[in-house]
Amino acid sequence: MDSSALRTKILDLAVAAGDGSVTADELAGANYSLRDVGYSSLSYMRLIDSIENEVGVYLDPEAAIEHYETIDSVTALVVASGTGTDA
């Protein structure tokens, strides 16, 4: 999976993990900032779990918060973990 496809996948997972509290359009309007759309701690945990299950990479839920602030920072964290992207 290339990094663009991975970013799209993470965006989809973030919306699903928000359990109806956030949409892709709301995220786009907030420059893809999870924090700025009021993403809950439960949603973050769901997102981390979804990434582990769907992408196959372990993410430390206690990593520095800046890694989880935006779709781009989450994508960068996943890529840095060596998921086998083509990036």
PDB file of C-alpha atoms in Angstrom:
ATOM      1  CA  MET A   1       0.000   0.000   0.000  1.00  0.00           C
ATOM      2  CA  ASP A   2       1.473   3.375  -0.934  1.00  0.00           C
ATOM      3  CA  SER A   3       1.388   6.265   1.531  1.00  0.00           C
ATOM      4  CA  SER A   4      -1.550   7.975  -0.217  1.00  0.00           C
ATOM      5  CA  ALA A   5      -3.662   4.824  -0.007  1.00  0.00           C
ATOM      6  CA  LEU A   6      -2.556   4.367   3.600  1.00  0.00           C
ATOM      7  CA  ARG A   7      -3.627   7.940   4.444  1.00  0.00           C
ATOM      8  CA  THR A   8      -7.035   7.314   2.866  1.00  0.00           C
ATOM      9  CA  LYS A   9      -7.373   4.072   4.828  1.00  0.00           C
ATOM     10  CA  ILE A  10      -6.478   5.842   8.094  1.00  0.00           C
ATOM     11  CA  LEU A  11      -8.983   8.621   7.346  1.00  0.00           C
ATOM     12  CA  ASP A  12     -11.697   5.997   6.811  1.00  0.00           C
ATOM     13  CA  LEU A  13     -10.703   4.210  10.020  1.00  0.00           C
ATOM     14  CA  ALA A  14     -10.727   7.515  11.941  1.00  0.00           C
ATOM     15  CA  VAL A  15     -14.253   8.298  10.796  1.00  0.00           C
ATOM     16  CA  ALA A  16     -15.427   4.793  11.731  1.00  0.00           C
ATOM     17  CA  ALA A  17     -13.663   4.947  15.107  1.00  0.00           C
ATOM     18  CA  GLY A  18     -15.443   8.230  15.832  1.00  0.00           C
ATOM     19  CA  ASP A  19     -18.679   6.228  15.986  1.00  0.00           C
ATOM     20  CA  GLY A  20     -20.708   8.911  14.240  1.00  0.00           C
ATOM     21  CA  SER A  21     -19.175  11.879  16.056  1.00  0.00           C
ATOM     22  CA  VAL A  22     -17.061  13.039  13.104  1.00  0.00           C
ATOM     23  CA  THR A  23     -17.283  12.934   9.328  1.00  0.00           C
ATOM     24  CA  ALA A  24     -14.634  13.051   6.624  1.00  0.00           C
ATOM     25  CA  ASP A  25     -15.953  16.493   5.615  1.00  0.00           C
ATOM     26  CA  GLU A  26     -15.607  17.789   9.187  1.00  0.00           C
ATOM     27  CA  LEU A  27     -12.050  16.479   9.327  1.00  0.00           C
ATOM     28  CA  ALA A  28     -11.230  18.103   5.984  1.00  0.00           C
ATOM     29  CA  GLY A  29     -12.642  21.393   7.266  1.00  0.00           C
ATOM     30  CA  ALA A  30     -10.393  21.143  10.317  1.00  0.00           C
ATOM     31  CA  ASN A  31      -7.259  20.400   8.248  1.00  0.00           C
ATOM     32  CA  TYR A  32      -7.606  16.751   9.269  1.00  0.00           C
ATOM     33  CA  SER A  33      -7.012  17.582  12.932  1.00  0.00           C
ATOM     34  CA  LEU A  34      -8.557  14.949  15.175  1.00  0.00           C
ATOM     35  CA  ARG A  35      -8.113  17.206  18.171  1.00  0.00           C
ATOM     36  CA  ASP A  36      -9.864  20.148  16.512  1.00  0.00           C
ATOM     37  CA  VAL A  37     -12.992  18.086  15.791  1.00  0.00           C
ATOM     38  CA  GLY A  38     -13.193  16.968  19.413  1.00  0.00           C
ATOM     39  CA  TYR A  39     -12.065  13.380  18.904  1.00  0.00           C
ATOM     40  CA  SER A  40     -12.610  11.539  22.196  1.00  0.00           C
ATOM     41  CA  SER A  41     -10.120   9.375  24.039  1.00  0.00           C
ATOM     42  CA  LEU A  42     -12.332   6.369  23.311  1.00  0.00           C
ATOM     43  CA  SER A  43     -12.250   7.225  19.604  1.00  0.00           C
ATOM     44  CA  TYR A  44      -8.441   7.388  19.728  1.00  0.00           C
ATOM     45  CA  MET A  45      -8.306   3.946  21.301  1.00  0.00           C
ATOM     46  CA  ARG A  46     -10.692   2.584  18.678  1.00  0.00           C
ATOM     47  CA  LEU A  47      -8.565   4.128  15.926  1.00  0.00           C
ATOM     48  CA  ILE A  48      -5.362   2.613  17.305  1.00  0.00           C
ATOM     49  CA  ASP A  49      -7.065  -0.777  17.590  1.00  0.00           C
ATOM     50  CA  SER A  50      -8.451  -0.490  14.048  1.00  0.00           C
ATOM     51  CA  ILE A  51      -5.033   0.363  12.645  1.00  0.00           C
ATOM     52  CA  GLU A  52      -3.541  -2.647  14.400  1.00  0.00           C
ATOM     53  CA  ASN A  53      -6.275  -4.924  13.024  1.00  0.00           C
ATOM     54  CA  GLU A  54      -6.607  -3.490   9.510  1.00  0.00           C
ATOM     55  CA  VAL A  55      -3.058  -2.382   8.736  1.00  0.00           C
ATOM     56  CA  GLY A  56      -1.181  -4.849  10.898  1.00  0.00           C
ATOM     57  CA  VAL A  57       0.995  -2.464  12.853  1.00  0.00           C
ATOM     58  CA  TYR A  58       1.214  -1.961  16.602  1.00  0.00           C
ATOM     59  CA  LEU A  59       0.895   1.646  17.760  1.00  0.00           C
ATOM     60  CA  ASP A  60       1.791   2.632  21.300  1.00  0.00           C
ATOM     61  CA  PRO A  61      -1.262   4.370  22.779  1.00  0.00           C
ATOM     62  CA  GLU A  62       1.062   6.178  25.166  1.00  0.00           C
ATOM     63  CA  ALA A  63       3.235   7.669  22.398  1.00  0.00           C
ATOM     64  CA  ALA A  64       3.582  11.439  22.369  1.00  0.00           C
ATOM     65  CA  ILE A  65       0.239  13.093  21.661  1.00  0.00           C
ATOM     66  CA  GLU A  66       1.565  14.930  18.602  1.00  0.00           C
ATOM     67  CA  HIS A  67       1.677  11.576  16.798  1.00  0.00           C
ATOM     68  CA  TYR A  68      -2.100  11.351  17.111  1.00  0.00           C
ATOM     69  CA  GLU A  69      -3.155  14.944  16.432  1.00  0.00           C
ATOM     70  CA  THR A  70      -3.869  14.748  12.699  1.00  0.00           C
ATOM     71  CA  ILE A  71      -4.534  12.188   9.998  1.00  0.00           C
ATOM     72  CA  ASP A  72      -1.135  13.080   8.518  1.00  0.00           C
ATOM     73  CA  SER A  73       0.727  12.584  11.809  1.00  0.00           C
ATOM     74  CA  VAL A  74      -0.977   9.233  12.379  1.00  0.00           C
ATOM     75  CA  THR A  75      -0.095   8.216   8.819  1.00  0.00           C
ATOM     76  CA  ALA A  76       3.530   9.255   9.373  1.00  0.00           C
ATOM     77  CA  LEU A  77       3.626   7.214  12.585  1.00  0.00           C
ATOM     78  CA  VAL A  78       2.321   4.141  10.777  1.00  0.00           C
ATOM     79  CA  VAL A  79       4.812   4.605   7.907  1.00  0.00           C
ATOM     80  CA  ALA A  80       7.661   5.055  10.389  1.00  0.00           C
ATOM     81  CA  SER A  81       6.717   1.767  11.993  1.00  0.00           C
ATOM     82  CA  GLY A  82       7.681  -0.007   8.772  1.00  0.00           C
ATOM     83  CA  THR A  83       4.323  -1.261   7.543  1.00  0.00           C
ATOM     84  CA  GLY A  84       5.668  -2.162   4.137  1.00  0.00           C
ATOM     85  CA  THR A  85       4.308   0.878   2.340  1.00  0.00           C
ATOM     86  CA  ASP A  86       5.811   1.804  -0.967  1.00  0.00           C
ATOM     87  CA  ALA A  87       6.554   5.320   0.232  1.00  0.00           C
TER      88      ALA A  87
END
